[in-house]
Amino acid sequence: MGYAEKRGGYWRGRYKIGDGKYGTVADPTGAVVKFATKREAKQAADAEEVNVRRGQWRDPALGQETFGEYASRWYEAQDLAASTMQNYKRHIEEHLLPEFEDKALAGILRADVAAWEKKEKAVYAASSVKTWRSTLHLIFEDAIDEGLIVSNPAARRRGRGKRAGRSRDRGPRR
């Protein structure tokens, strides 16, 4: 069972992670959530403890690793053909790191990726930007697999944007 702890002018929720270890309810960026009432803090702590017991709990501090650090570690772990490794290295160093290097993995939002993509498309061919975005997507997918982040900000949302191919010539749906 989680509990609430009075901290000056606010309450914080605490919950058991393991033997002798307790966590504090935090937002996705790792900042402690400050509750106005004891009841709210206790409910949030209980919810986090349920996640721990189900094995669904993720330490919010894990997503604070910078993109640059993770991308370097990710690149070193790859075992692919030499040409693929060269392409990934160029994509990361020339196009991804200048924008995302110092940002925390959990702090990179879908809007940040969209703004980067728009900026790149103003200078480079759309097909090139698509290739770089797919590399970014792959890096984030592996970060999800490692439990560092919960969602991929470079994932494309389906059903949005312009129609392509034959469907472009059709009229609006009735």
mmCIF file of C-alpha atoms in Angstrom:
data_model
loop_
_atom_site.group_PDB
_atom_site.id
_atom_site.type_symbol
_atom_site.label_atom_id
_atom_site.label_comp_id
_atom_site.label_asym_id
_atom_site.label_seq_id
_atom_site.Cartn_x
_atom_site.Cartn_y
_atom_site.Cartn_z
ATOM 1 C CA MET A 1 0.000 0.000 0.000
ATOM 2 C CA GLY A 2 1.233 3.425 -0.946
ATOM 3 C CA TYR A 3 1.147 6.330 1.443
ATOM 4 C CA ALA A 4 1.054 10.128 1.432
ATOM 5 C CA GLU A 5 3.816 12.237 2.909
ATOM 6 C CA LYS A 6 3.496 15.902 3.901
ATOM 7 C CA ARG A 7 6.274 18.066 2.399
ATOM 8 C CA GLY A 8 5.888 21.717 3.336
ATOM 9 C CA GLY A 9 2.874 23.067 1.435
ATOM 10 C CA TYR A 10 2.116 19.915 -0.559
ATOM 11 C CA TRP A 11 1.699 16.165 -0.351
ATOM 12 C CA ARG A 12 3.678 13.566 -2.263
ATOM 13 C CA GLY A 13 2.819 9.945 -2.917
ATOM 14 C CA ARG A 14 5.271 7.192 -1.941
ATOM 15 C CA TYR A 15 5.083 3.522 -2.901
ATOM 16 C CA LYS A 16 7.158 0.383 -2.438
ATOM 17 C CA ILE A 17 9.383 -0.635 -5.368
ATOM 18 C CA GLY A 18 11.219 -3.522 -3.743
ATOM 19 C CA ASP A 19 12.709 -4.671 -0.460
ATOM 20 C CA GLY A 20 13.491 -1.510 1.472
ATOM 21 C CA LYS A 21 13.153 0.702 -1.614
ATOM 22 C CA TYR A 22 10.473 3.302 -2.106
ATOM 23 C CA GLY A 23 9.618 5.455 -5.083
ATOM 24 C CA THR A 24 7.925 8.828 -5.294
ATOM 25 C CA VAL A 25 5.081 9.535 -7.713
ATOM 26 C CA ALA A 26 6.617 11.446 -10.610
ATOM 27 C CA ASP A 27 5.534 12.729 -14.008
ATOM 28 C CA PRO A 28 7.021 11.307 -17.260
ATOM 29 C CA THR A 29 9.957 13.734 -17.080
ATOM 30 C CA GLY A 30 10.923 12.498 -13.612
ATOM 31 C CA ALA A 31 9.746 15.565 -11.650
ATOM 32 C CA VAL A 32 7.964 14.864 -8.364
ATOM 33 C CA VAL A 33 4.213 15.397 -8.581
ATOM 34 C CA LYS A 34 2.965 17.760 -5.856
ATOM 35 C CA PHE A 35 -0.552 17.000 -4.649
ATOM 36 C CA ALA A 36 -2.880 19.423 -2.901
ATOM 37 C CA THR A 37 -4.525 16.768 -0.714
ATOM 38 C CA LYS A 38 -3.403 13.710 1.192
ATOM 39 C CA ARG A 39 -6.101 11.625 -0.487
ATOM 40 C CA GLU A 40 -4.894 12.436 -4.039
ATOM 41 C CA ALA A 41 -1.304 11.591 -3.101
ATOM 42 C CA LYS A 42 -2.328 8.257 -1.559
ATOM 43 C CA GLN A 43 -4.451 7.295 -4.591
ATOM 44 C CA ALA A 44 -1.594 8.062 -6.990
ATOM 45 C CA ALA A 45 0.861 6.094 -4.835
ATOM 46 C CA ASP A 46 -1.517 3.123 -4.732
ATOM 47 C CA ALA A 47 -1.852 3.223 -8.524
ATOM 48 C CA GLU A 48 1.935 3.228 -8.957
ATOM 49 C CA GLU A 49 2.290 0.318 -6.547
ATOM 50 C CA VAL A 50 -0.251 -1.660 -8.593
ATOM 51 C CA ASN A 51 1.942 -1.062 -11.651
ATOM 52 C CA VAL A 52 4.984 -2.309 -9.709
ATOM 53 C CA ARG A 53 3.166 -5.495 -8.698
ATOM 54 C CA ARG A 54 1.983 -6.136 -12.266
ATOM 55 C CA GLY A 55 5.494 -5.615 -13.616
ATOM 56 C CA GLN A 56 4.382 -2.575 -15.632
ATOM 57 C CA TRP A 57 6.242 0.041 -13.617
ATOM 58 C CA ARG A 58 8.969 2.048 -15.349
ATOM 59 C CA ASP A 59 11.483 4.213 -13.548
ATOM 60 C CA PRO A 60 10.911 7.799 -14.802
ATOM 61 C CA ALA A 61 14.618 8.572 -14.359
ATOM 62 C CA LEU A 62 15.505 6.156 -17.162
ATOM 63 C CA GLY A 63 14.180 8.488 -19.866
ATOM 64 C CA GLN A 64 16.475 11.306 -18.731
ATOM 65 C CA GLU A 65 19.427 9.952 -20.737
ATOM 66 C CA THR A 66 20.157 12.379 -23.578
ATOM 67 C CA PHE A 67 19.455 11.428 -27.159
ATOM 68 C CA GLY A 68 23.133 11.905 -28.020
ATOM 69 C CA GLU A 69 24.284 9.456 -25.337
ATOM 70 C CA TYR A 70 21.673 6.894 -26.272
ATOM 71 C CA ALA A 71 22.263 7.226 -30.036
ATOM 72 C CA SER A 72 25.990 6.596 -29.527
ATOM 73 C CA ARG A 73 25.289 3.549 -27.394
ATOM 74 C CA TRP A 74 22.652 2.344 -29.861
ATOM 75 C CA TYR A 75 25.004 2.719 -32.829
ATOM 76 C CA GLU A 76 27.783 0.773 -31.081
ATOM 77 C CA ALA A 77 25.373 -2.103 -30.386
ATOM 78 C CA GLN A 78 24.427 -2.529 -34.053
ATOM 79 C CA ASP A 79 25.946 -5.394 -36.028
ATOM 80 C CA LEU A 80 25.010 -4.689 -39.633
ATOM 81 C CA ALA A 81 26.636 -4.485 -43.051
ATOM 82 C CA ALA A 82 29.395 -1.877 -43.375
ATOM 83 C CA SER A 83 27.395 0.261 -45.801
ATOM 84 C CA THR A 84 24.364 0.287 -43.491
ATOM 85 C CA MET A 85 26.558 1.267 -40.550
ATOM 86 C CA GLN A 86 28.033 4.128 -42.608
ATOM 87 C CA ASN A 87 24.553 5.327 -43.549
ATOM 88 C CA TYR A 88 23.322 5.209 -39.938
ATOM 89 C CA LYS A 89 26.400 7.069 -38.730
ATOM 90 C CA ARG A 90 25.901 9.803 -41.341
ATOM 91 C CA HIS A 91 22.171 10.085 -40.574
ATOM 92 C CA ILE A 92 22.837 10.385 -36.853
ATOM 93 C CA GLU A 93 25.812 12.759 -36.979
ATOM 94 C CA GLU A 94 24.661 15.079 -39.750
ATOM 95 C CA HIS A 95 20.913 15.237 -39.272
ATOM 96 C CA LEU A 96 19.703 13.872 -35.926
ATOM 97 C CA LEU A 97 22.317 14.997 -33.392
ATOM 98 C CA PRO A 98 22.289 18.694 -34.355
ATOM 99 C CA GLU A 99 18.609 18.825 -33.378
ATOM 100 C CA PHE A 100 18.191 16.258 -30.597
ATOM 101 C CA GLU A 101 21.638 15.645 -29.051
ATOM 102 C CA ASP A 102 21.167 17.449 -25.726
ATOM 103 C CA LYS A 103 17.482 16.619 -25.223
ATOM 104 C CA ALA A 104 16.373 13.884 -22.814
ATOM 105 C CA LEU A 105 14.785 10.889 -24.555
ATOM 106 C CA ALA A 106 11.568 11.325 -22.578
ATOM 107 C CA GLY A 107 11.566 15.056 -23.344
ATOM 108 C CA ILE A 108 11.423 14.668 -27.124
ATOM 109 C CA LEU A 109 7.840 15.145 -28.261
ATOM 110 C CA ARG A 110 5.988 14.351 -31.482
ATOM 111 C CA ALA A 111 5.824 18.112 -32.116
ATOM 112 C CA ASP A 112 9.640 18.348 -31.871
ATOM 113 C CA VAL A 113 10.046 15.609 -34.480
ATOM 114 C CA ALA A 114 7.464 17.256 -36.756
ATOM 115 C CA ALA A 115 9.221 20.649 -36.477
ATOM 116 C CA TRP A 116 12.593 19.021 -37.246
ATOM 117 C CA GLU A 117 11.110 17.222 -40.251
ATOM 118 C CA LYS A 118 9.567 20.430 -41.600
ATOM 119 C CA LYS A 119 12.865 22.281 -41.209
ATOM 120 C CA GLU A 120 14.781 19.495 -42.989
ATOM 121 C CA LYS A 121 12.259 19.308 -45.857
ATOM 122 C CA ALA A 122 12.829 23.007 -46.535
ATOM 123 C CA VAL A 123 16.467 22.213 -47.391
ATOM 124 C CA TYR A 124 16.607 18.556 -48.461
ATOM 125 C CA ALA A 125 14.579 16.206 -50.666
ATOM 126 C CA ALA A 126 11.518 14.641 -49.041
ATOM 127 C CA SER A 127 12.813 11.128 -49.747
ATOM 128 C CA SER A 128 16.046 11.873 -47.855
ATOM 129 C CA VAL A 129 14.162 13.286 -44.874
ATOM 130 C CA LYS A 130 11.931 10.202 -44.884
ATOM 131 C CA THR A 131 15.043 7.994 -44.654
ATOM 132 C CA TRP A 132 16.451 10.006 -41.734
ATOM 133 C CA ARG A 133 13.112 9.917 -39.953
ATOM 134 C CA SER A 134 13.002 6.130 -40.308
ATOM 135 C CA THR A 135 16.429 5.945 -38.631
ATOM 136 C CA LEU A 136 15.119 8.174 -35.835
ATOM 137 C CA HIS A 137 12.045 5.944 -35.546
ATOM 138 C CA LEU A 138 14.246 2.856 -35.254
ATOM 139 C CA ILE A 139 16.354 4.416 -32.496
ATOM 140 C CA PHE A 140 13.238 5.325 -30.498
ATOM 141 C CA GLU A 141 11.737 1.840 -30.986
ATOM 142 C CA ASP A 142 14.855 0.290 -29.467
ATOM 143 C CA ALA A 143 14.652 2.790 -26.578
ATOM 144 C CA ILE A 144 11.086 1.591 -25.975
ATOM 145 C CA ASP A 145 12.273 -2.027 -25.978
ATOM 146 C CA GLU A 146 14.865 -1.109 -23.335
ATOM 147 C CA GLY A 147 12.159 0.531 -21.198
ATOM 148 C CA LEU A 148 13.639 4.015 -21.433
ATOM 149 C CA ILE A 149 10.536 5.625 -22.962
ATOM 150 C CA VAL A 150 6.911 4.545 -23.319
ATOM 151 C CA SER A 151 6.027 5.834 -26.792
ATOM 152 C CA ASN A 152 7.773 6.667 -30.053
ATOM 153 C CA PRO A 153 7.612 10.383 -30.932
ATOM 154 C CA ALA A 154 8.800 9.606 -34.485
ATOM 155 C CA ALA A 155 5.935 7.173 -35.192
ATOM 156 C CA ARG A 156 3.652 8.203 -38.011
ATOM 157 C CA ARG A 157 -0.006 8.511 -37.170
ATOM 158 C CA ARG A 158 -2.180 6.815 -39.752
ATOM 159 C CA GLY A 159 -5.039 8.503 -41.569
ATOM 160 C CA ARG A 160 -3.537 11.990 -41.557
ATOM 161 C CA GLY A 161 -2.122 14.114 -44.309
ATOM 162 C CA LYS A 162 -2.510 14.071 -48.067
ATOM 163 C CA ARG A 163 -3.922 11.230 -50.077
ATOM 164 C CA ALA A 164 -1.420 9.375 -52.213
ATOM 165 C CA GLY A 165 -1.605 7.252 -55.355
ATOM 166 C CA ARG A 166 -4.918 6.367 -56.968
ATOM 167 C CA SER A 167 -7.003 7.472 -54.002
ATOM 168 C CA ARG A 168 -5.841 11.046 -54.589
ATOM 169 C CA ASP A 169 -8.090 11.315 -57.639
ATOM 170 C CA ARG A 170 -11.244 10.297 -55.796
ATOM 171 C CA GLY A 171 -13.609 12.800 -54.346
ATOM 172 C CA PRO A 172 -14.393 13.119 -50.649
ATOM 173 C CA ARG A 173 -16.118 10.188 -48.966
ATOM 174 C CA ARG A 174 -19.873 10.327 -48.606
#
